[in-house]
Tab-separated table of C-alpha atoms in Angstrom:
chain	number	residue	atom	x	y	z
A	1	MET	CA	136.988	109.198	119.999
A	2	ARG	CA	133.552	109.303	118.426
A	3	ALA	CA	131.867	106.105	117.308
A	4	PRO	CA	131.880	105.519	113.528
A	5	LEU	CA	129.061	106.479	111.196
A	6	TYR	CA	127.446	103.978	108.843
A	7	ALA	CA	124.929	104.397	106.032
A	8	ALA	CA	122.523	101.896	104.504
A	9	ILE	CA	120.331	102.202	101.410
A	10	ASP	CA	117.401	99.847	100.905
A	11	LEU	CA	115.979	100.027	97.395
A	12	GLY	CA	112.684	98.203	97.323
A	13	THR	CA	109.904	97.797	94.800
A	14	HIS	CA	107.987	100.739	96.254
A	15	ASN	CA	110.361	102.781	98.414
A	16	CYS	CA	113.945	103.998	98.424
A	17	ARG	CA	115.268	104.458	101.960
A	18	LEU	CA	118.498	105.797	103.426
A	19	LEU	CA	119.529	105.502	107.059
A	20	ILE	CA	122.667	107.044	108.555
A	21	ALA	CA	123.495	105.916	112.077
A	22	ARG	CA	126.277	106.024	114.636
A	23	ALA	CA	127.342	102.762	116.251
A	24	GLY	CA	127.748	102.800	120.027
A	25	GLU	CA	127.648	100.598	123.102
A	26	GLN	CA	123.873	100.993	123.312
A	27	GLY	CA	123.374	100.089	119.649
A	28	LEU	CA	122.757	102.343	116.677
A	29	ARG	CA	121.650	105.951	117.001
A	30	VAL	CA	119.983	107.342	113.890
A	31	ILE	CA	121.639	110.560	112.719
A	32	ASP	CA	119.835	111.144	109.427
A	33	SER	CA	117.285	109.420	107.216
A	34	PHE	CA	115.548	109.782	103.878
A	35	SER	CA	112.634	107.945	102.287
A	36	ARG	CA	110.861	108.395	98.976
A	37	ALA	CA	108.103	106.361	97.310
A	38	VAL	CA	109.758	105.757	93.921
A	39	ARG	CA	107.521	102.858	92.780
A	40	LEU	CA	110.405	101.199	90.949
A	41	GLY	CA	108.282	98.108	90.304
A	42	GLU	CA	105.400	99.984	88.659
A	43	GLY	CA	104.052	97.833	85.808
A	44	LEU	CA	106.532	95.035	86.513
A	45	HIS	CA	103.846	92.412	87.128
A	46	HIS	CA	102.490	92.842	83.603
A	47	SER	CA	105.638	93.652	81.601
A	48	GLY	CA	108.404	91.793	83.416
A	49	GLN	CA	110.564	94.919	82.961
A	50	LEU	CA	111.389	98.052	84.926
A	51	ALA	CA	109.717	101.025	83.234
A	52	GLU	CA	111.779	104.014	82.109
A	53	ALA	CA	109.778	106.520	84.178
A	54	ALA	CA	110.160	104.356	87.290
A	55	MET	CA	113.907	104.047	86.763
A	56	GLU	CA	114.232	107.820	86.337
A	57	ARG	CA	112.324	108.445	89.582
A	58	THR	CA	114.517	105.981	91.396
A	59	ILE	CA	117.802	107.359	90.077
A	60	ASN	CA	116.745	110.850	91.163
A	61	ALA	CA	116.072	109.532	94.673
A	62	LEU	CA	119.402	107.702	94.734
A	63	ARG	CA	121.187	110.913	93.733
A	64	THR	CA	119.623	112.528	96.797
A	65	CYS	CA	120.905	109.636	98.919
A	66	VAL	CA	124.433	110.036	97.549
A	67	THR	CA	124.345	113.787	98.215
A	68	ARG	CA	123.073	113.229	101.760
A	69	MET	CA	125.784	110.646	102.483
A	70	GLY	CA	128.397	113.104	101.238
A	71	LEU	CA	127.573	115.402	104.145
A	72	TYR	CA	129.003	112.907	106.635
A	73	ASP	CA	132.353	111.284	107.337
A	74	LEU	CA	131.135	107.725	106.896
A	75	HIS	CA	133.111	104.697	108.020
A	76	SER	CA	131.327	102.606	105.395
A	77	HIS	CA	128.035	102.201	103.584
A	78	ARG	CA	126.056	99.479	101.850
A	79	ALA	CA	123.293	99.719	99.264
A	80	ILE	CA	121.003	96.799	98.459
A	81	ALA	CA	118.109	96.158	96.074
A	82	THR	CA	115.432	93.514	96.468
A	83	GLU	CA	112.470	91.992	94.623
A	84	ALA	CA	111.985	94.435	91.732
A	85	CYS	CA	115.591	94.115	90.597
A	86	ARG	CA	115.612	90.360	91.259
A	87	ARG	CA	112.563	89.781	89.090
A	88	ALA	CA	112.878	92.328	86.284
A	89	GLY	CA	114.425	91.212	83.023
A	90	ASN	CA	116.373	94.472	82.909
A	91	GLY	CA	117.131	94.566	86.638
A	92	MET	CA	120.898	94.152	86.312
A	93	ASP	CA	121.022	96.649	83.442
A	94	PHE	CA	119.373	99.137	85.782
A	95	ILE	CA	121.945	98.423	88.508
A	96	ALA	CA	124.738	99.103	86.003
A	97	ARG	CA	123.008	102.342	84.970
A	98	VAL	CA	122.790	103.476	88.596
A	99	LEU	CA	126.525	102.905	89.033
A	100	HIS	CA	127.278	104.862	85.861
A	101	GLU	CA	124.978	107.808	86.654
A	102	THR	CA	125.403	108.118	90.431
A	103	GLY	CA	128.568	106.217	91.332
A	104	LEU	CA	126.523	104.085	93.722
A	105	ASP	CA	127.284	100.356	93.701
A	106	ILE	CA	124.111	98.454	94.606
A	107	SER	CA	124.010	94.741	95.449
A	108	VAL	CA	120.923	92.749	94.494
A	109	ILE	CA	120.392	90.391	97.413
A	110	SER	CA	118.584	87.043	97.475
A	111	ALA	CA	115.274	86.456	99.215
A	112	ARG	CA	117.124	84.396	101.836
A	113	GLU	CA	119.541	87.211	102.648
A	114	GLU	CA	116.620	89.626	102.802
A	115	ALA	CA	114.961	87.393	105.413
A	116	GLU	CA	118.228	87.023	107.343
A	117	LEU	CA	118.786	90.786	107.436
A	118	ALA	CA	115.247	91.387	108.673
A	119	LEU	CA	115.810	88.847	111.454
A	120	ALA	CA	119.159	90.385	112.379
A	121	ALA	CA	117.513	93.797	112.678
A	122	CYS	CA	115.008	92.312	115.133
A	123	ASN	CA	117.536	90.373	117.222
A	124	SER	CA	117.090	92.528	120.334
A	125	LEU	CA	113.342	91.833	120.234
A	126	LEU	CA	113.903	88.119	119.674
A	127	GLN	CA	116.162	88.033	122.728
A	128	SER	CA	113.783	89.928	125.000
A	129	HIS	CA	112.794	87.959	128.088
A	130	HIS	CA	109.249	89.205	128.556
A	131	ARG	CA	108.048	85.955	126.970
A	132	ALA	CA	109.846	82.618	127.035
A	133	THR	CA	108.997	81.749	123.442
A	134	GLY	CA	111.332	79.397	121.628
A	135	ARG	CA	110.363	80.393	118.100
A	136	GLY	CA	110.158	83.591	116.109
A	137	LEU	CA	107.983	84.126	113.029
A	138	LEU	CA	108.888	87.273	111.116
A	139	PHE	CA	106.946	88.743	108.215
A	140	ASP	CA	108.297	91.554	106.045
A	141	ILE	CA	105.650	92.915	103.665
A	142	GLY	CA	107.383	94.808	100.884
A	143	GLY	CA	106.296	96.337	97.616
A	144	GLY	CA	107.112	93.370	95.403
A	145	SER	CA	107.200	90.413	97.773
A	146	THR	CA	106.616	89.288	101.327
A	147	GLU	CA	109.453	87.512	103.123
A	148	ILE	CA	108.590	85.165	105.968
A	149	ALA	CA	111.282	83.781	108.265
A	150	TRP	CA	110.957	81.006	110.836
A	151	ALA	CA	113.645	81.137	113.524
A	152	ARG	CA	114.748	79.173	116.570
A	153	ILE	CA	115.578	81.476	119.493
A	154	ASP	CA	118.502	80.624	121.798
A	155	ARG	CA	118.380	83.248	124.539
A	156	ALA	CA	121.108	81.607	126.615
A	157	ALA	CA	123.540	82.105	123.745
A	158	GLY	CA	121.988	85.425	122.711
A	159	ARG	CA	121.408	84.266	119.152
A	160	HIS	CA	118.820	82.951	116.728
A	161	ASP	CA	119.001	80.477	113.864
A	162	LEU	CA	117.022	80.660	110.631
A	163	SER	CA	115.102	77.380	110.360
A	164	GLY	CA	113.249	78.221	107.167
A	165	TYR	CA	112.042	81.052	104.971
A	166	VAL	CA	109.656	81.633	102.104
A	167	SER	CA	109.320	84.518	99.665
A	168	LEU	CA	105.804	85.165	98.376
A	169	PRO	CA	104.955	87.306	95.310
A	170	THR	CA	102.517	89.289	97.435
A	171	GLY	CA	104.008	92.730	97.970
A	172	ILE	CA	101.606	95.662	98.069
A	173	MET	CA	102.366	96.724	94.490
A	174	THR	CA	102.335	93.185	93.102
A	175	VAL	CA	98.967	92.396	94.665
A	176	GLY	CA	97.562	95.762	93.603
A	177	GLU	CA	98.600	95.312	89.974
A	178	ARG	CA	97.356	91.723	89.861
A	179	HIS	CA	93.891	92.477	91.241
A	180	GLY	CA	93.379	96.116	90.287
A	181	ALA	CA	90.546	98.120	91.839
A	182	ASP	CA	88.825	94.886	92.897
A	183	ILE	CA	91.254	94.687	95.807
A	184	PHE	CA	89.335	97.480	97.538
A	185	THR	CA	86.134	95.428	97.605
A	186	ASP	CA	85.202	92.848	100.211
A	187	ARG	CA	85.332	90.125	97.550
A	188	GLY	CA	88.780	91.194	96.384
A	189	TYR	CA	90.136	91.354	99.911
A	190	ARG	CA	88.888	87.858	100.719
A	191	THR	CA	90.340	86.551	97.454
A	192	VAL	CA	93.783	87.861	98.385
A	193	VAL	CA	93.545	86.393	101.894
A	194	SER	CA	92.602	83.010	100.395
A	195	GLU	CA	95.472	83.132	97.879
A	196	ILE	CA	98.060	83.922	100.535
A	197	SER	CA	96.688	81.239	102.866
A	198	ASP	CA	97.111	78.683	100.082
A	199	MET	CA	100.688	79.853	99.445
A	200	LEU	CA	101.571	79.484	103.127
A	201	ARG	CA	100.040	76.066	103.681
A	202	GLY	CA	103.091	74.092	102.558
A	203	PHE	CA	105.476	76.216	104.645
A	204	ASP	CA	103.248	75.702	107.680
A	205	ASP	CA	103.095	71.942	107.125
A	206	VAL	CA	106.882	71.593	106.866
A	207	HIS	CA	107.675	73.626	109.986
A	208	CYS	CA	104.581	72.812	112.128
A	209	ILE	CA	104.022	76.517	112.747
A	210	THR	CA	100.323	76.245	113.622
A	211	ARG	CA	101.195	73.650	116.273
A	212	GLU	CA	103.834	75.909	117.828
A	213	ILE	CA	101.437	78.859	117.855
A	214	ALA	CA	98.848	76.703	119.657
A	215	ARG	CA	101.527	75.975	122.279
A	216	ASP	CA	102.035	79.731	122.780
A	217	ASN	CA	105.655	79.231	121.752
A	218	VAL	CA	105.903	81.810	118.958
A	219	MET	CA	106.900	85.473	118.943
A	220	LEU	CA	105.374	87.186	115.894
A	221	LEU	CA	107.352	90.103	114.472
A	222	GLY	CA	106.363	92.443	111.665
A	223	THR	CA	108.643	94.814	109.769
A	224	SER	CA	108.291	97.416	106.999
A	225	GLY	CA	105.633	99.958	106.159
A	226	THR	CA	102.413	97.932	106.247
A	227	VAL	CA	102.736	96.702	109.812
A	228	THR	CA	104.259	99.949	111.112
A	229	THR	CA	101.305	101.832	109.617
A	230	LEU	CA	98.989	99.420	111.424
A	231	ALA	CA	100.840	100.102	114.686
A	232	SER	CA	100.544	103.843	114.083
A	233	LEU	CA	96.778	103.476	113.611
A	234	ALA	CA	96.576	101.408	116.789
A	235	GLN	CA	98.265	104.204	118.727
A	236	GLY	CA	96.006	106.847	117.211
A	237	GLN	CA	98.901	108.865	115.829
A	238	ASP	CA	97.844	111.875	113.763
A	239	ARG	CA	101.207	111.707	112.035
A	240	TYR	CA	103.573	108.760	111.822
A	241	GLU	CA	106.189	108.932	114.592
A	242	ARG	CA	108.808	106.229	114.333
A	243	ALA	CA	110.028	106.600	117.923
A	244	GLY	CA	106.696	105.360	119.229
A	245	ILE	CA	106.444	102.485	116.752
A	246	ASP	CA	109.771	100.628	116.799
A	247	GLY	CA	109.576	97.752	119.268
A	248	SER	CA	105.934	98.410	120.151
A	249	THR	CA	103.513	95.557	120.812
A	250	LEU	CA	100.147	95.016	119.151
A	251	SER	CA	97.816	92.251	120.283
A	252	VAL	CA	96.462	89.886	117.649
A	253	PRO	CA	92.785	90.752	118.380
A	254	HIS	CA	93.547	94.475	118.082
A	255	ALA	CA	95.504	93.942	114.856
A	256	LEU	CA	92.701	91.877	113.323
A	257	ALA	CA	90.125	94.502	114.305
A	258	LEU	CA	92.191	97.203	112.587
A	259	VAL	CA	92.632	95.062	109.478
A	260	ASP	CA	88.876	94.428	109.311
A	261	SER	CA	88.239	98.152	109.699
A	262	CYS	CA	90.601	99.003	106.833
A	263	ALA	CA	89.229	96.193	104.664
A	264	GLY	CA	85.752	97.673	104.976
A	265	ARG	CA	86.816	101.006	103.466
A	266	ALA	CA	86.909	101.934	99.804
A	267	TRP	CA	90.005	103.582	98.331
A	268	THR	CA	88.725	107.055	99.218
A	269	GLY	CA	88.174	105.935	102.794
A	270	LEU	CA	91.697	104.557	103.082
A	271	ARG	CA	93.194	107.763	101.713
A	272	ALA	CA	91.379	109.714	104.413
A	273	ILE	CA	93.378	107.916	107.110
A	274	PRO	CA	96.198	110.251	108.342
């Protein structure tokens, strides 16, 4: 008897993603996938609403997802939406429209659940024994927000517990719309770094994260497109290859050097990166 097939749709502020996978004893094996940059949150920072053009783009992508899922005998599927639909004044109206036009029922999840799901997806890495760290710090940079989760790792029990989380309004689209072209200057970059540092200070104080890092007791995990792109650059990939990225390790000095290199490029320079 073949293992069941599952499908998941993640509708973010920037991307719409579909993953179809088969569950087995060794975990999930990806059977099919789809990703499209729909920019659902375009203009949201200024208007507080989802724009008609952005909604049309997204519905077209979701239709493709529904068609793709129809090719398989799925055991079950789940579709979720995150920051753009949480924040937009017409977010729930859009969800109702998607159901009416595509038949797809999408759940808008909370920032906490988003952090919990990201942690769950990284559980095998959290449980790895190559480092006896007792804490995990996960960052998930999205299009509309960045979720940060602070977890206690219990390797003996094979589990982790969420100790705290914070959701920052610093996704790639949100930051880009707030700062405009200035973000591609050295001044703009340093302004954003300063803003985010200020936002994180209270979270750090409550959970003593800096202290734990100084004790070498923290495993740092990054998810989503920004950090995977950084890992791809670190490996010198001419074209993004997921198989070489998932679960890979990037040292902090190497990561910082790559960030500094990207920060020193204008928009045209960044676009030239494969």
